[in-house]
XYZ file of C-alpha atoms in Angstrom:
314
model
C -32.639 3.089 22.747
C -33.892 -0.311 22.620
C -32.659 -2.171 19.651
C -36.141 -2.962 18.102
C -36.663 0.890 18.192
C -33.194 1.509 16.508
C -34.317 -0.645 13.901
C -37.240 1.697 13.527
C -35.476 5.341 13.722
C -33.001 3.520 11.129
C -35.749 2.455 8.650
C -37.286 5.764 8.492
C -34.022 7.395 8.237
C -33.491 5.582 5.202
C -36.684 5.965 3.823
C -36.555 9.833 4.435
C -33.032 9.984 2.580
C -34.096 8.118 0.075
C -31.856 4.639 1.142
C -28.748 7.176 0.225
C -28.259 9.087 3.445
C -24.681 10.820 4.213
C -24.073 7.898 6.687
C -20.337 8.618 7.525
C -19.733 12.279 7.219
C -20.663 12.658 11.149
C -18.949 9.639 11.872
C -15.051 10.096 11.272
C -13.059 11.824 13.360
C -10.771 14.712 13.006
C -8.110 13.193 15.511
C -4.725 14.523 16.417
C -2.238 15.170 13.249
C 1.047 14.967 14.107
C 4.123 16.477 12.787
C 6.861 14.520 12.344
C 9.383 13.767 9.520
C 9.144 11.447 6.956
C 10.108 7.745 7.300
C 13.506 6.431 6.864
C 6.183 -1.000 4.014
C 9.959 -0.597 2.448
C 11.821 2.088 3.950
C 9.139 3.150 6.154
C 9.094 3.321 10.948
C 7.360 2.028 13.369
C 4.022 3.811 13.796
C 3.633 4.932 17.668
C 0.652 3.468 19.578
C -2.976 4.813 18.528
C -1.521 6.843 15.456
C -3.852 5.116 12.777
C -6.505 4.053 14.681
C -8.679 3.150 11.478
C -5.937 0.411 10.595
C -7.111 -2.979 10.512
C -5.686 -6.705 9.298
C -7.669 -8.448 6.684
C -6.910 -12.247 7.603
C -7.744 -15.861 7.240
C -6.775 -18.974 9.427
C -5.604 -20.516 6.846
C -3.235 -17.841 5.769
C -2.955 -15.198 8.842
C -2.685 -11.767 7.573
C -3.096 -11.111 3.820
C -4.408 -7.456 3.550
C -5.323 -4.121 4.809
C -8.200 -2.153 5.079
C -9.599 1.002 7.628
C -12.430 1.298 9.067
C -14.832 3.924 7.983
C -17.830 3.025 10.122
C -18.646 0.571 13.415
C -19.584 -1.827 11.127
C -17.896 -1.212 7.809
C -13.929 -1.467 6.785
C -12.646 -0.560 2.969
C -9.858 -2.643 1.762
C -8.819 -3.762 -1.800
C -10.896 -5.974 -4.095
C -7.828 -8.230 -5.327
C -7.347 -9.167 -1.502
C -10.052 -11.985 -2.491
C -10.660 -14.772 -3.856
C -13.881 -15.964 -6.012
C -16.245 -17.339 -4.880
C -16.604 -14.968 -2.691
C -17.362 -16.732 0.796
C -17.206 -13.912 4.050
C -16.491 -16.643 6.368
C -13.304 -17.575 5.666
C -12.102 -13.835 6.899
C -11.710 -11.852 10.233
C -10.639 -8.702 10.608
C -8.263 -7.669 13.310
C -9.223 -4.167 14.883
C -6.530 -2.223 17.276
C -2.932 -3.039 18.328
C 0.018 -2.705 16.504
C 1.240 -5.987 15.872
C -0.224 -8.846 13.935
C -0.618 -11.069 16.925
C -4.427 -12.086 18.351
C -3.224 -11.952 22.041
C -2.107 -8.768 21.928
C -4.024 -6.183 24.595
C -6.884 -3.990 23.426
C -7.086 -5.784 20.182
C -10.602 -7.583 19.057
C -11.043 -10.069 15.970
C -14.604 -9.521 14.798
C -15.861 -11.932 11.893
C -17.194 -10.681 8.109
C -20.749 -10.438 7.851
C -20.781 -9.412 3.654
C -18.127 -8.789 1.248
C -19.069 -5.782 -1.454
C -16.666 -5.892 -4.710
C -16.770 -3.323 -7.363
C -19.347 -4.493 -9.699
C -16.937 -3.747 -13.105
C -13.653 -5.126 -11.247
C -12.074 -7.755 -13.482
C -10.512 -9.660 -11.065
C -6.759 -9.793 -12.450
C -3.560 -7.691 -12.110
C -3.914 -4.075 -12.456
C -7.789 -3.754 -12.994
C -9.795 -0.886 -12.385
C -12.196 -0.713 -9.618
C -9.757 -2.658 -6.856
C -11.749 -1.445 -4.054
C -14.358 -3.691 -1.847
C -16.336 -3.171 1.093
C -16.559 -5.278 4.138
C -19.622 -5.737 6.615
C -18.449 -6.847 9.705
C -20.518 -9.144 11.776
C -21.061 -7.113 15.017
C -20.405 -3.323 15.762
C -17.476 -1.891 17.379
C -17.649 0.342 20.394
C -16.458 3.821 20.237
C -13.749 2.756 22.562
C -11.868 0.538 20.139
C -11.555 2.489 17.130
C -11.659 5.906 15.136
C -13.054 5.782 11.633
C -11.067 7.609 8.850
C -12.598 10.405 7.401
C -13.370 10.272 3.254
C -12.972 12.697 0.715
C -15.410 14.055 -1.684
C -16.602 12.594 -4.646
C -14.049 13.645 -7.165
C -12.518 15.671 -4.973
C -8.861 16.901 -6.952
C -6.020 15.768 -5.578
C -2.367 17.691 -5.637
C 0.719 16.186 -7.057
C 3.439 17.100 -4.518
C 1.162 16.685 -1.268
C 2.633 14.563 1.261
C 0.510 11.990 3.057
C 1.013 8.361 4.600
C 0.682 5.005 4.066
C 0.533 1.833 6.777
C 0.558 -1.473 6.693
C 2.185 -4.760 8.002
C 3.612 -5.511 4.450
C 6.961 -6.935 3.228
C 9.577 -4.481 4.679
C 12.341 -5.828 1.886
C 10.347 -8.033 -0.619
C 10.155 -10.515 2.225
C 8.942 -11.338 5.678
C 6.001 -8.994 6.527
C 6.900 -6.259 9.294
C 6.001 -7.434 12.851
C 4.925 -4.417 13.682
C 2.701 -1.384 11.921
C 4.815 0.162 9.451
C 4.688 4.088 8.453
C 5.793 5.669 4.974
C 5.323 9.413 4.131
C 5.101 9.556 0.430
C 4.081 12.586 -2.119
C 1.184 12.217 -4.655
C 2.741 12.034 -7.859
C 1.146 13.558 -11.312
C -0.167 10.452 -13.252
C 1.179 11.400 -16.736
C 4.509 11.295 -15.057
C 3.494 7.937 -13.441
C 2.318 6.571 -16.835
C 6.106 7.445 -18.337
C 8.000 6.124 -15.748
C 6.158 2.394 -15.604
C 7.082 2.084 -19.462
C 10.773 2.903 -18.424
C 12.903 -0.773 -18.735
C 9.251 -2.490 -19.683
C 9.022 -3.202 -23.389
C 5.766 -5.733 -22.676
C 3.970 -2.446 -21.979
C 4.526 -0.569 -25.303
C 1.099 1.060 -26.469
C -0.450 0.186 -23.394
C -2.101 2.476 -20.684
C -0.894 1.445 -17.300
C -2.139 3.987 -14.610
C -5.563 4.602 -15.003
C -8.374 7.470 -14.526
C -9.113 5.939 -11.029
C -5.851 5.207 -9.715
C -3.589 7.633 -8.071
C 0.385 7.262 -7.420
C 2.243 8.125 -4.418
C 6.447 7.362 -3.991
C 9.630 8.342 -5.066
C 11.675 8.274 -8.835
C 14.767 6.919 -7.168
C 12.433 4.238 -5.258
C 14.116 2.872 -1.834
C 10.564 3.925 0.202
C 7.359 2.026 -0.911
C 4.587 -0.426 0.177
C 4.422 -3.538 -0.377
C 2.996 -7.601 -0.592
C 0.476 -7.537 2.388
C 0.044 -3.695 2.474
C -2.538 -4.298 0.183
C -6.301 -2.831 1.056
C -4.362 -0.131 3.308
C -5.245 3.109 3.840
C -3.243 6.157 1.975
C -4.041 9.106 4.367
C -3.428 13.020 4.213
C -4.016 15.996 6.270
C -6.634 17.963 5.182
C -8.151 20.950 7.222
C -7.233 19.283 9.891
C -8.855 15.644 9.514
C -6.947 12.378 7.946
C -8.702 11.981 4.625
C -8.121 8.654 2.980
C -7.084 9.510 -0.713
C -6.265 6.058 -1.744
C -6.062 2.079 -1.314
C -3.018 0.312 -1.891
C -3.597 -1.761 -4.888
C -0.570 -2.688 -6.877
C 3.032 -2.314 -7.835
C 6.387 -3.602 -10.333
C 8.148 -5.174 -7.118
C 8.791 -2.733 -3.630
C 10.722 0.412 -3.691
C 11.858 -0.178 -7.381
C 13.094 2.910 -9.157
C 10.511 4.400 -11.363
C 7.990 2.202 -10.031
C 5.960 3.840 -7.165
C 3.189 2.364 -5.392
C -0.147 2.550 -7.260
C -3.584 3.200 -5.454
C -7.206 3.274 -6.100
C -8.178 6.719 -5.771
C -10.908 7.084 -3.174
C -12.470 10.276 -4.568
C -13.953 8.123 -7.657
C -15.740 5.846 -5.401
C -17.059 7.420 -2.732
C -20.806 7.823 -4.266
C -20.808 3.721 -4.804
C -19.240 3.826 -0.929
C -22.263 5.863 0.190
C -24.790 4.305 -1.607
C -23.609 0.505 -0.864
C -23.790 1.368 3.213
C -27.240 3.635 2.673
C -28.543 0.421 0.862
C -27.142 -1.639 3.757
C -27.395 0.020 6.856
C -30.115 -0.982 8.603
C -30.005 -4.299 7.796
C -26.343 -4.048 9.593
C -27.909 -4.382 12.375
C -30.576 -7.037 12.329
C -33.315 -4.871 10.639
C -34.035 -6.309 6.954
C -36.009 -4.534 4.779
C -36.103 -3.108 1.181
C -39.034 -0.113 2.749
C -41.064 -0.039 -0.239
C -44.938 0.483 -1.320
C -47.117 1.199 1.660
C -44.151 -0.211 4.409
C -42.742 3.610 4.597
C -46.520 4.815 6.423
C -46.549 2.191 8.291
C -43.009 2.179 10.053
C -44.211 6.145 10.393
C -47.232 5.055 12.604
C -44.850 2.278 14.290
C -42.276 5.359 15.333
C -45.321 7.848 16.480
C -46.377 5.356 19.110
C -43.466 3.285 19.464
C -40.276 5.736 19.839
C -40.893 8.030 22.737
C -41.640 5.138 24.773
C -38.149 4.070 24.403
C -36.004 6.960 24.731
């Protein structure tokens, strides 16, 4: 299809869902889930080649790698909002899709600029705030070939204390030098009440405070040892569910890496995903050249410009 006709079939598919279309639910694959123990990111293995193939770097050239993020879409990746910095300016990042190192020259890897960054409206842009989740528009699309989005949950979907997923990243492997190649940690959801006592454990400057939010989720260990860490943020926190990887969460923050009583803490996905949907149905077209808002009498006439226009180019 030519891409002035795409632009077309997209408008009116936008129009007909009322700019709020179900744009990913197609879109994600199942892929292959593996079995395999859990890992020995702090604590976590190597992940083998084309495990996580929704695993991208967030980086700057300033800086190199500083985040996370998966790609949920050709043209969109979901990462953490406190991996940036106000004002918000989309050219200073790049996003590195494929590999599993953190090195531009490595094969079958592609660094594609940042078209738009989306923040949470309400985030509040220090430690520990609600709504740490952003979206990011990426300048051109990516081919099939080079990547396999993650799958989302649904909105408020409930999620299990006790279920075992994964989290990946390139982050701090001991507090320290980040991990030269993609790290993989199996960790189980953990109950938030039980989250909220064990943060106040040794921390007297969080008497009478709520820590762990309504939208945040945990995932680790009580003894600690196994975590993620400083440049894991934005990542992806995957499970299994009938037989697709579901992102549950976003790795947002932490009291150190692998600390006892302090597991990782992650923006749970299931709270966003309406705001996810809506920002790329609001979006979409225009992601690939096509701007317009499709309002007033502009719906009829992009019906009359797809009657004569469309079969033509198929």
């Amino acid at each position: 299809m030519e891409s002035w006709a795409r632009c077309i079939f997209l408008l009116l598919l936008q129009i007909l869902t009322g700019g709020h279309g179900d744009i990913l639910r197609s879109l994600c694959s199942v892929g292959s889930l593996h079995s395999t123990g859990a890992g020995k990111i702090v604590g976590g293995q190597d992940a083998p080649e084309g495990r996580w193939p929704w695993q991208v770097s967030l980086r700057t050239a300033k800086e190199g790698h500083i985040c996370g993020g998966s790609l949920i879409h050709e043209v969109w990746v979901l990462t953490a909002a406190h991996c940036f910095r106000r004002p918000l300016n989309s050219s200073f990042y790049h996003v590195k899709v494929g590999g599993l190192t953190l090195s531009l020259t490595e094969p079958h890897s592609t660094l594609v600029a940042v078209r738009d960054i989306f923040v949470y409206p309400t985030y509040l842009w220090e430690d520990a705030s609600s709504g740490d989740i952003a979206l990011l528009r990426l300048d051109t699309p990516l081919q099939p070939s080079q990547f396999s989005p993650v799958c989302l949950p649904q909105a408020q979907a409930p999620l299990t204390p006790g279920t075992v997923c994964w989290v990946t990243g390139w982050g701090a492997t001991h507090e320290r030098e980040l991990a030269s190649v993609l790290q993989e940690l199996a960790v189980p959801l953990l109950d938030s009440e039980d989250c909220e006592r064990m943060y106040h454990i040794g921390e007297t400057s969080l008497s009478g405070k709520r820590v762990i939010q309504s939208d945040m989720l945990c995932a680790g260990f009580v003894e600690g040892q196994k975590d993620s860490c400083q440049g894991d943020s934005g990542g992806p926190l995957v499970c299994a569910i009938n037989s697709s990887w579901i992102q549950v969460g976003i790795t947002s923050w932490g009291i150190g890496c692998a600390r006892p009583n302090k597991p990782g803490v992650y923006t749970r996905v299931p709270d966003y995903v309406d705001w996810i949907q809506r920002t790329l149905a609001e979006n979409h077209s225009d992601a690939y050249g096509c701007r317009s808002r499709a309002s007033g009498a502009y719906p009829i006439l992009l019906l009359v410009l797809l009657a004569f226009a469309l079969p033509e180019s198929l």
